[in-house]
mmCIF file of C-alpha atoms in Angstrom:
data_model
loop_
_atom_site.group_PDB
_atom_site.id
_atom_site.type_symbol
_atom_site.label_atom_id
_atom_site.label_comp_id
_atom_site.label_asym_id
_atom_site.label_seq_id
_atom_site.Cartn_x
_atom_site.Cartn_y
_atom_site.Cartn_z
ATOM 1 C CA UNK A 2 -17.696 -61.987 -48.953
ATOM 2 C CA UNK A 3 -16.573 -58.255 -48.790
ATOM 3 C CA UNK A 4 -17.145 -56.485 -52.244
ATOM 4 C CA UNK A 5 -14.867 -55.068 -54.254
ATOM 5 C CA UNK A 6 -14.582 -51.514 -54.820
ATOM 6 C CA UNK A 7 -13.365 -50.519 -58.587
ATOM 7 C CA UNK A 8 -11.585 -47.238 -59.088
ATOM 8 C CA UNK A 9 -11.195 -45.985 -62.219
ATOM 9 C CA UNK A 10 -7.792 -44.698 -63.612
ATOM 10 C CA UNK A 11 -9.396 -41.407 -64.196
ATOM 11 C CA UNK A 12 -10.087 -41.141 -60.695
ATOM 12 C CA UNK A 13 -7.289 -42.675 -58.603
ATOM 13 C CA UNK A 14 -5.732 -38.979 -58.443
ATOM 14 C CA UNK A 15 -9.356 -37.696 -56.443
ATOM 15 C CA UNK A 16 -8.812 -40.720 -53.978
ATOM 16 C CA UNK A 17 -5.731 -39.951 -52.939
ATOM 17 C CA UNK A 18 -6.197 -36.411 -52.599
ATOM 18 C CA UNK A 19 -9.588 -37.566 -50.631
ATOM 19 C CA UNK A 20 -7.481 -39.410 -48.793
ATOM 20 C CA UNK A 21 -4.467 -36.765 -47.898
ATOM 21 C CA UNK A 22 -7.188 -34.139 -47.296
ATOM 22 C CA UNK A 23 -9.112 -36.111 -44.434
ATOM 23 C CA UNK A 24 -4.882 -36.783 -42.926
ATOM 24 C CA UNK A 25 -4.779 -33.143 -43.315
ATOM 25 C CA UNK A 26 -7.797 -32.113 -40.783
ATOM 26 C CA UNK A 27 -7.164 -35.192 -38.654
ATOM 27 C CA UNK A 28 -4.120 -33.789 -38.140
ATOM 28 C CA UNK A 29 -5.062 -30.453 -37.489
ATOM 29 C CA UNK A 30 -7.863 -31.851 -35.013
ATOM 30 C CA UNK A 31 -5.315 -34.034 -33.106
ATOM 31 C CA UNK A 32 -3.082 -31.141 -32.746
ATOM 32 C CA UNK A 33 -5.785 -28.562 -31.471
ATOM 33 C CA UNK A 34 -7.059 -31.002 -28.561
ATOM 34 C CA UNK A 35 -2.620 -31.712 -27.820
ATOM 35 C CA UNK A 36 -2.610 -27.767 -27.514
ATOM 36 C CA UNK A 37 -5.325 -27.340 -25.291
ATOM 37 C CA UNK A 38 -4.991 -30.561 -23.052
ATOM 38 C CA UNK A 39 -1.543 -28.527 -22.504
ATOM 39 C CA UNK A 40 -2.888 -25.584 -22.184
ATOM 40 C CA UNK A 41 -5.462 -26.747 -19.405
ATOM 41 C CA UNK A 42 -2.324 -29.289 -17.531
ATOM 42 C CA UNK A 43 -0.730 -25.873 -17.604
ATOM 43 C CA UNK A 44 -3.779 -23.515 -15.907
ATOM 44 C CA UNK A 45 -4.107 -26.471 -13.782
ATOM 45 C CA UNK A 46 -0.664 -26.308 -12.651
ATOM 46 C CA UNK A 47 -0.805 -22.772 -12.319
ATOM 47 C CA UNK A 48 -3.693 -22.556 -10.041
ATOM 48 C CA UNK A 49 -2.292 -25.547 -7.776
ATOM 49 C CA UNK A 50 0.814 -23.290 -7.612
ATOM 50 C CA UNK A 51 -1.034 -20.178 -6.706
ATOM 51 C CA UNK A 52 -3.181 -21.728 -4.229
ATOM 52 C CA UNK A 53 -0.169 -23.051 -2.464
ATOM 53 C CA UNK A 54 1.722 -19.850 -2.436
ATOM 54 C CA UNK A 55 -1.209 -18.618 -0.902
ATOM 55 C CA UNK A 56 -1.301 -20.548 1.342
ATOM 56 C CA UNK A 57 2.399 -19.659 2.532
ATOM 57 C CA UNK A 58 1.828 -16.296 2.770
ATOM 58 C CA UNK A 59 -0.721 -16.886 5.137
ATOM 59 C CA UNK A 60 1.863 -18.707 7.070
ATOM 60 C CA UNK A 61 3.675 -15.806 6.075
ATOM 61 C CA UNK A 62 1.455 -13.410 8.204
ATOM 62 C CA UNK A 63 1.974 -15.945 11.531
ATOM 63 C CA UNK A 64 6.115 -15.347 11.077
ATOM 64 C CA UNK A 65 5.613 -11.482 10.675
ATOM 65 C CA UNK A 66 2.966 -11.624 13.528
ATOM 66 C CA UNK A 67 5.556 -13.560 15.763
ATOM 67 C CA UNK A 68 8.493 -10.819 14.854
ATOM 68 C CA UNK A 69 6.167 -7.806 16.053
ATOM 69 C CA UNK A 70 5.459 -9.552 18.738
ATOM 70 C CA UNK A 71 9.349 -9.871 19.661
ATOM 71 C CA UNK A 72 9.969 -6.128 18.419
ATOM 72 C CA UNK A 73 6.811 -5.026 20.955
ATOM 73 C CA UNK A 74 8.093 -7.069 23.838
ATOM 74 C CA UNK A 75 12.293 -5.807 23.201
ATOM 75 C CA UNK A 76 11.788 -2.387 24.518
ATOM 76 C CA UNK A 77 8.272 -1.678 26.410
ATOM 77 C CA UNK A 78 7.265 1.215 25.846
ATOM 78 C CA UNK A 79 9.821 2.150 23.528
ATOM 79 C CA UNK A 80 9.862 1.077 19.796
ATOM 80 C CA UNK A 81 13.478 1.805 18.350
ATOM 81 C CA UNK A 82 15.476 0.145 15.545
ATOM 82 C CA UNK A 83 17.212 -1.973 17.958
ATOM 83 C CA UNK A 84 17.261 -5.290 16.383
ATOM 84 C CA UNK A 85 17.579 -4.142 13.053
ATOM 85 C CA UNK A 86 13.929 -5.230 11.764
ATOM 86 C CA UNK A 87 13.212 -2.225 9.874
ATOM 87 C CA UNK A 88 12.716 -2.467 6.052
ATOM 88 C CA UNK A 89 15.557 -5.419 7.003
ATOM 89 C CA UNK A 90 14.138 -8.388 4.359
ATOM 90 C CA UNK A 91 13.855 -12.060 5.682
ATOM 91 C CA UNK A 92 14.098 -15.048 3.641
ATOM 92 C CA UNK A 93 12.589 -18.564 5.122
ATOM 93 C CA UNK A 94 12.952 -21.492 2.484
ATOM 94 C CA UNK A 95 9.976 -23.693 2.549
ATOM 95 C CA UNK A 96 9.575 -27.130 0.913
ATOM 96 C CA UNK A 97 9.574 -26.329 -3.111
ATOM 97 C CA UNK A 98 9.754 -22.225 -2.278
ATOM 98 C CA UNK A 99 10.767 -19.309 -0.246
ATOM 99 C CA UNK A 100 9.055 -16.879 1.796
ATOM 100 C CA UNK A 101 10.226 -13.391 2.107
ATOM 101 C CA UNK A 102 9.177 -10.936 4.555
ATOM 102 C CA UNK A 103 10.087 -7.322 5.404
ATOM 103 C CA UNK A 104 8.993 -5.121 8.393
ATOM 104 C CA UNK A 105 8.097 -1.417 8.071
ATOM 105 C CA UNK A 106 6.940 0.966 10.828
ATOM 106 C CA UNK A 107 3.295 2.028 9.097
ATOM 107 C CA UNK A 108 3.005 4.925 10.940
ATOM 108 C CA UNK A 109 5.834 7.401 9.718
ATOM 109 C CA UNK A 110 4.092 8.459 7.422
ATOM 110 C CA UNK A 111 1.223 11.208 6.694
ATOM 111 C CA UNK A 112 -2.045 9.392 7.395
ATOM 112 C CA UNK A 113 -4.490 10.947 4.992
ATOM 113 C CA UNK A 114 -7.550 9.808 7.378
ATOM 114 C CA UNK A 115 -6.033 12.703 9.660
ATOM 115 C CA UNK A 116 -7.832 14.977 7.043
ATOM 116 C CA UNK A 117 -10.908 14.597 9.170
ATOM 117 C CA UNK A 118 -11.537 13.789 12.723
ATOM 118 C CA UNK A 119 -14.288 11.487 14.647
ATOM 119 C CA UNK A 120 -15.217 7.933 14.433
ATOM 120 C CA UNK A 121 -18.408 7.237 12.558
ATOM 121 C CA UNK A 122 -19.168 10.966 12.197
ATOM 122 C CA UNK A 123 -16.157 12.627 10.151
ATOM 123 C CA UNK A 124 -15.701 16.233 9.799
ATOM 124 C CA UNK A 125 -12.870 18.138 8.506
ATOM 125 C CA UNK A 126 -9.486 18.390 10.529
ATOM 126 C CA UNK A 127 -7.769 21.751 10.467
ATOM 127 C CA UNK A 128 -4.507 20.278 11.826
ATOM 128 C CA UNK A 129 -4.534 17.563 9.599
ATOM 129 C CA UNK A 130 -5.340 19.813 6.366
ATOM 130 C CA UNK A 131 -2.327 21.779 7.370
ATOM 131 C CA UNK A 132 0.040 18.950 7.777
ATOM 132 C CA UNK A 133 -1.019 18.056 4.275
ATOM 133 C CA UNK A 134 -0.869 20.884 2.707
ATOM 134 C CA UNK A 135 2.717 21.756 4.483
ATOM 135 C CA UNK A 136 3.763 17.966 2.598
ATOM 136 C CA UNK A 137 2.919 19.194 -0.283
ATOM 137 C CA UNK A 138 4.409 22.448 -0.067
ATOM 138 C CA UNK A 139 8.237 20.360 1.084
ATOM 139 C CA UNK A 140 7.464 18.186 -2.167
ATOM 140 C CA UNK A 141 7.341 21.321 -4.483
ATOM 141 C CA UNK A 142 3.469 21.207 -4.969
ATOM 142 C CA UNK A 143 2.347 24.801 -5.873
ATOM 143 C CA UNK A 144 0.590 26.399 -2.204
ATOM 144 C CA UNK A 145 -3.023 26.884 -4.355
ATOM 145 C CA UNK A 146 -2.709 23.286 -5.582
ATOM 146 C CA UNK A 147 -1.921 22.096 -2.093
ATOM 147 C CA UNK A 148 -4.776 23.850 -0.519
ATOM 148 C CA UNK A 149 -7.252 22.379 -3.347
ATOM 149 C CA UNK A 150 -6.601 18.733 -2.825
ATOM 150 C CA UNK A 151 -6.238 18.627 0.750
ATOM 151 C CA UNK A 152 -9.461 20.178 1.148
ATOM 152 C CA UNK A 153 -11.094 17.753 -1.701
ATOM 153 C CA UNK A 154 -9.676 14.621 0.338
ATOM 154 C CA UNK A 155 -11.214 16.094 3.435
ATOM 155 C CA UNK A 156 -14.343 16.532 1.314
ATOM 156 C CA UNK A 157 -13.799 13.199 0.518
ATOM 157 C CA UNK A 158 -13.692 11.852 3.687
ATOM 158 C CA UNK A 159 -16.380 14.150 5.805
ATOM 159 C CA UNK A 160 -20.090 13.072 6.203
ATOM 160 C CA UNK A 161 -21.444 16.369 5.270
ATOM 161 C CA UNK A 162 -22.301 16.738 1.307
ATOM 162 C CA UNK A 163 -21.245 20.452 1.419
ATOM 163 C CA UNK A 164 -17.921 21.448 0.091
ATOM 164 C CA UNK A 165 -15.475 23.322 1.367
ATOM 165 C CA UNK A 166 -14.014 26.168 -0.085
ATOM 166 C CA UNK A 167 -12.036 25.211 -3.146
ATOM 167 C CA UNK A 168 -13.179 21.605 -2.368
ATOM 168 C CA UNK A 169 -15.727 19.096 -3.975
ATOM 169 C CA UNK A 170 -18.484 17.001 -3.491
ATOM 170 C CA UNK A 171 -20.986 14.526 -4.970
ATOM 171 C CA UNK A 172 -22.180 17.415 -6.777
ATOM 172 C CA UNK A 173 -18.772 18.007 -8.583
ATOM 173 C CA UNK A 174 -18.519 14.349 -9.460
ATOM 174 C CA UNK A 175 -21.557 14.101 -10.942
ATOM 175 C CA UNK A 176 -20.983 16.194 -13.384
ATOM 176 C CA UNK A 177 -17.850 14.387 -14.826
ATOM 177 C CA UNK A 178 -18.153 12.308 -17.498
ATOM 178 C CA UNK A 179 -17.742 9.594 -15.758
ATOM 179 C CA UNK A 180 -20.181 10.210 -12.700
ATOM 180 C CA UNK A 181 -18.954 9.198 -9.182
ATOM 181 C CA UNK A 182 -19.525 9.838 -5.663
ATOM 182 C CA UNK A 183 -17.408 10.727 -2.392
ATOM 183 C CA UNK A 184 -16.729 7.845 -0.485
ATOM 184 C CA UNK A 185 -18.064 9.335 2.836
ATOM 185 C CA UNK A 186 -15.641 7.328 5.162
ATOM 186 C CA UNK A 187 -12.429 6.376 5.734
ATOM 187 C CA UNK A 188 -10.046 6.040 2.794
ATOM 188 C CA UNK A 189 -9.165 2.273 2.149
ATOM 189 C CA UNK A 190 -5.831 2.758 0.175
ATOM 190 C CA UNK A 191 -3.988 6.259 -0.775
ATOM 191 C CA UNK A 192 -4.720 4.830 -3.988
ATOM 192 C CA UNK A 193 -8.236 6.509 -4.092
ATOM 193 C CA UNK A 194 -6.601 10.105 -3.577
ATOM 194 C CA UNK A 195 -5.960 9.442 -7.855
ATOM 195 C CA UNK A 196 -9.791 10.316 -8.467
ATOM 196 C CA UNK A 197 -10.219 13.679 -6.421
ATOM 197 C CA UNK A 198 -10.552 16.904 -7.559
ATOM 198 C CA UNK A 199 -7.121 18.609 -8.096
ATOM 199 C CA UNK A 200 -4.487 15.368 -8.126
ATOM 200 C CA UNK A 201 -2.693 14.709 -11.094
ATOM 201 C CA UNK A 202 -0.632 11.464 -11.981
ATOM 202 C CA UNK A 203 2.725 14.071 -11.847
ATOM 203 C CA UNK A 204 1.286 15.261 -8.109
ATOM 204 C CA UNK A 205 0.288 11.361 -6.851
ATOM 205 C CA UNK A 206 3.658 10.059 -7.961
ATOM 206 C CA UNK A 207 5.458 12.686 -5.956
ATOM 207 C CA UNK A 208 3.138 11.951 -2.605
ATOM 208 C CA UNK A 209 2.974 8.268 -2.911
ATOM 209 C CA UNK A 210 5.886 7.344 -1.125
ATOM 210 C CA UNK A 211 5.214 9.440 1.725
ATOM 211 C CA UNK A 212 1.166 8.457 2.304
ATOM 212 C CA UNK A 213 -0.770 6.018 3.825
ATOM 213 C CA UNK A 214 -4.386 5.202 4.999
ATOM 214 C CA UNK A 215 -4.301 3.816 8.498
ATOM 215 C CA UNK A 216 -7.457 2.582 9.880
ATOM 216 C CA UNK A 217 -8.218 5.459 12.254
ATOM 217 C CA UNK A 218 -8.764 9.376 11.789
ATOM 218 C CA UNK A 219 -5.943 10.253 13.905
ATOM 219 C CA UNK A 220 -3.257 12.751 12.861
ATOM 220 C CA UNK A 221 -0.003 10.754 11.443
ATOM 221 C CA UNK A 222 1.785 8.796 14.578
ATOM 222 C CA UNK A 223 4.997 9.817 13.826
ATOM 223 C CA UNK A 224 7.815 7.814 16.046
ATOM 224 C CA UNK A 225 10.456 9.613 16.894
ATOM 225 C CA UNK A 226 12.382 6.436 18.092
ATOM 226 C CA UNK A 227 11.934 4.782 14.219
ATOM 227 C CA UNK A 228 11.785 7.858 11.923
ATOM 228 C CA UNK A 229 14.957 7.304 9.691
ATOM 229 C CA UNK A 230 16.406 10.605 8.622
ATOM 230 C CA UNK A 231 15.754 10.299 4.989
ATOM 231 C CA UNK A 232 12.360 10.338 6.580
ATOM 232 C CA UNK A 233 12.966 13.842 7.904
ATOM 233 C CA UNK A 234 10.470 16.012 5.355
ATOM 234 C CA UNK A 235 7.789 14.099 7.816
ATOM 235 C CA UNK A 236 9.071 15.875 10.773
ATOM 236 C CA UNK A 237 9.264 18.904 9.004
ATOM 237 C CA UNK A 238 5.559 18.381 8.074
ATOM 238 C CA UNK A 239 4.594 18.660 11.822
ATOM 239 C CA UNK A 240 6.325 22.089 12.221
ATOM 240 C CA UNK A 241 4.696 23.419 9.281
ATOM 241 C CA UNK A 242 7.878 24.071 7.548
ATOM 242 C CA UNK A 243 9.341 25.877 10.542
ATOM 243 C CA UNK A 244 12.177 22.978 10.540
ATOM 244 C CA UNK A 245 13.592 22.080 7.636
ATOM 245 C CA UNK A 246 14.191 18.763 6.111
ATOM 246 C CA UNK A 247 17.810 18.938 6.301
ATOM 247 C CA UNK A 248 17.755 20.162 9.735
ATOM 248 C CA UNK A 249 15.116 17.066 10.749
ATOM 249 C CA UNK A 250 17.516 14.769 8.965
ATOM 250 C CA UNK A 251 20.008 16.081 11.216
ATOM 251 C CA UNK A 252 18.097 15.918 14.590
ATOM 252 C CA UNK A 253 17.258 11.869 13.608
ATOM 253 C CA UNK A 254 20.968 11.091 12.613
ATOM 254 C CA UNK A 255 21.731 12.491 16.185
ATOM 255 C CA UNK A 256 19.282 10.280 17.478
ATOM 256 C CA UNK A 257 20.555 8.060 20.691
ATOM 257 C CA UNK A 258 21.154 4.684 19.898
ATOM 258 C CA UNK A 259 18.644 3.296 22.116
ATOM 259 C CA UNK A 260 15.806 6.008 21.651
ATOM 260 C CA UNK A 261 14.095 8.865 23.291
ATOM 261 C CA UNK A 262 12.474 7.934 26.714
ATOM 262 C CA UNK A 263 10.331 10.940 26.882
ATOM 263 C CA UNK A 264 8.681 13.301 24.048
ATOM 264 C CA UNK A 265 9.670 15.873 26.402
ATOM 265 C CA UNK A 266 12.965 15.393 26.029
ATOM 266 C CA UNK A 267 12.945 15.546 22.466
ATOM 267 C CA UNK A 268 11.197 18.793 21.774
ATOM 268 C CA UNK A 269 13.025 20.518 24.176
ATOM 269 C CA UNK A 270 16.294 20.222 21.950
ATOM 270 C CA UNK A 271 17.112 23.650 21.200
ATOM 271 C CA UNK A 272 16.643 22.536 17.403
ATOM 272 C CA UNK A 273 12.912 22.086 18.324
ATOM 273 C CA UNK A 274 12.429 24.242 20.852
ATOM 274 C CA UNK A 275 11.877 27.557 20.122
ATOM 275 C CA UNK A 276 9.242 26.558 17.592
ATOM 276 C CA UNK A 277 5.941 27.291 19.505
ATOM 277 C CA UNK A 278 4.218 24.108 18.445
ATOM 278 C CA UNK A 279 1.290 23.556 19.608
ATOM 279 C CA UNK A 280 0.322 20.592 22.047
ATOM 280 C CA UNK A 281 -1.284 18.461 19.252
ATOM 281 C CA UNK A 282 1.295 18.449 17.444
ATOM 282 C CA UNK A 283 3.946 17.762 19.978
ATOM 283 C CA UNK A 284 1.591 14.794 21.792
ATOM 284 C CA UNK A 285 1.031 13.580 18.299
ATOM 285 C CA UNK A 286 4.763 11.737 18.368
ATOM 286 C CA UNK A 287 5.413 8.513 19.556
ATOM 287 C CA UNK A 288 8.167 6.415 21.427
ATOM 288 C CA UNK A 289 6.189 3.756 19.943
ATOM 289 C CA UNK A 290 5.044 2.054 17.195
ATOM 290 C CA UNK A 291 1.300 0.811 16.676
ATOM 291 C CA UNK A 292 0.645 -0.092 12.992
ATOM 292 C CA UNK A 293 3.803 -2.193 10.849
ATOM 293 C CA UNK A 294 3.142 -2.661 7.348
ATOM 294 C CA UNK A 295 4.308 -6.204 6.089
ATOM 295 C CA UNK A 296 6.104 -7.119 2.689
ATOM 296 C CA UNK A 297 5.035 -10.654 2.145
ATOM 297 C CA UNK A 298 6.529 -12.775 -1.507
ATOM 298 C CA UNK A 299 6.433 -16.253 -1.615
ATOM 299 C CA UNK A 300 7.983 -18.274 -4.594
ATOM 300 C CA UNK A 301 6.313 -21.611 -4.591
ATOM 301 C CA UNK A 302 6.053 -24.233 -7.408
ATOM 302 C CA UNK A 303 7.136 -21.623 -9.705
ATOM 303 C CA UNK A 304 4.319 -19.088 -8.810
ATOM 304 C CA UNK A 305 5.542 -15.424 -7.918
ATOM 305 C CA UNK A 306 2.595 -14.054 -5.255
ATOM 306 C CA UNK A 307 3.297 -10.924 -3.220
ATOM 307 C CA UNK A 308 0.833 -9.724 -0.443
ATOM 308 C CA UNK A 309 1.038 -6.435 1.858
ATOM 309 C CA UNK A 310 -0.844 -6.732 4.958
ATOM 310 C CA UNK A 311 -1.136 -4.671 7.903
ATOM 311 C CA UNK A 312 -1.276 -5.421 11.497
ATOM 312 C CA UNK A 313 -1.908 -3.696 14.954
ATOM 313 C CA UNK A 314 0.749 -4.422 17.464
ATOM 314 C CA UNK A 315 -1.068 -2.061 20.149
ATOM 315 C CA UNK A 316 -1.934 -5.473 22.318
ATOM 316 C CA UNK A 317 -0.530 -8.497 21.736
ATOM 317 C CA UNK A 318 -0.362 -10.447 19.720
ATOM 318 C CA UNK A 319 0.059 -9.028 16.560
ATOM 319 C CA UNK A 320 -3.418 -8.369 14.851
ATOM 320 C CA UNK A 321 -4.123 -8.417 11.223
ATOM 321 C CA UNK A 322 -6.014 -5.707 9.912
ATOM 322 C CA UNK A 323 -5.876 -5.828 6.127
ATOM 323 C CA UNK A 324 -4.088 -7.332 3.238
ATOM 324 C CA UNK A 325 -3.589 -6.233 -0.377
ATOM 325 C CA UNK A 326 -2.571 -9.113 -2.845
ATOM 326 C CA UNK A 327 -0.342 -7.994 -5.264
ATOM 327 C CA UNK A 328 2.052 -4.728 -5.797
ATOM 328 C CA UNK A 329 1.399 -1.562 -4.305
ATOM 329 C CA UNK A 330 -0.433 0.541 -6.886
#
């Protein structure tokens, strides 16, 4: 026989607030473990999501490998913008996403591994210094500013630990605050250039757009066949400021539809002519294009993942070098 519990009248007012208070934290309890059994469905979900948009940007790389292929093969020895692949985006819907890819000719650009020359041995370029240096004069950069950082990235770069004039070395670093060292090899991304002596944010935001760090320390492979004319400061670059931008942007918009055949043919244009170049510089262009930098995004199960990869296209097929995940820094 269950036994009875007596409450008093003076404490029937305690009970139920006993009562309400242990509602009160069961409550609270019930609704903590609700939020984080959602929160967890939701990281779960997330991750799922992520891991499959990963996965189609790797099927990403095959499409992009199997369009450089076809771009390689249209024109042998010849890469123009026949076709219209360049910077042209392509969308391929996939089950529960899309996968967008764009195609960009890598090597217009100014290579900033052409600061230095050799293969596991680097020491500083004088060609490539200039070409720098003559970038950063077309972009407004003071000459004395110019001269420091392209030095410092060569100093960067080189094997030796002894700096160049109006460069820097471990020994500078070390000194900082925060204490660093030269990389003593290739640069990875132009991303690195932010930590050597002389750049500024103002200075890196103004180069950005016209650097990157190809796999090899050889001077920038322009293509004369691919080089759009807004890309004409590049050209100018190689002259040392002999031709000007607007008069590169020219030359390119004159361009013939299907390309130059011969790199003889295009310095000899009376634009380009009487400019006294020396052979490295003229055998440094290119009817064709070796390194394509790939745009990859892939929507998938409501994840947003973007990728940039790089492949060689010198023998087929296509080969994938690196990839970044994420936006361009």
């Amino acid at each position: 026989m269950a036994k009875r519990v007596f409450i008093r009248p003076g404490e029937q007012g305690a009970a139920l607030l006993t009562v309400l208070l242990l509602v009160a934290i069961m409550s609270v309890i019930t609704a903590v473990v609700l939020e984080r059994l959602t929160i967890a469905s939701r990281m779960t979900q997330n991750g799922v999501g992520g891991d499959q948009a990963r996965a189609m940007l790797l099927a990403g790389e095959g499409i992009a490998a199997l369009k450089l292929g076809d771009v390689v093969k249209a024109r042998p020895g010849r890469t123009t913008l026949a076709g219209d692949w360049l910077n042209t985006g392509q969308s391929v819907a996939v089950p529960g996403g899309s996968i967008f890819v764009r195609i960009a000719d890598a090597g217009n650009c100014f290579n900033v591994n052409s600061l230095v020359a050799g293969t596991e041995t680097y020491a500083a370029r004088p060609a490539g210094v200039r070409q720098f240096v003559a970038l950063m004069r077309l972009l407004a950069v003071p000459q004395d500013v110019a001269e420091r950082i392209a030095v410092s990235v060569a100093d960067w770069i080189d094997s030796d630990t002894v700096p160049a004039g109006g460069g820097a070395e471990d020994s500078f670093y070390q000194q900082l605050p925060v204490t660093y060292r030269t990389a003593g090899g290739l640069i990875a991304d132009p991303s690195e250039l932010r930590v050597i002596h002389g750049m500024t944010p103002a200075v890196y935001s103004r180069l950005r757009p016209w650097l990157c760090a190809l796999p090899v320390a050889d001077l920038s492979p322009i293509n004369i066949n691919t080089l759009l004319p807004d890309q004409g400061i590049l050209l100018a670059m190689l002259t040392d400021g002999k031709l000007s931008p607007e008069t590169a942007r020219q030359l390119l918009a004159r361009r013939p539809a299907d390309g130059y055949g011969s790199l003889v043919t295009f310095w000899a244009q009376p634009a380009v002519s009487g400019l006294d170049l020396p052979s490295e510089v003229t055998e440094q262009t290119r009817l064709t294009s070796r390194w394509f930098a790939v745009d990859l995004r892939v929507n998938q199960a409501g994840a947003d993942v973007s990728e940039t990869a790089l492949f060689d296209a010198q023998n087929a097929p296509a080969r994938l070098i690196r990839r970044r995940w994420g936006d361009d820094s």
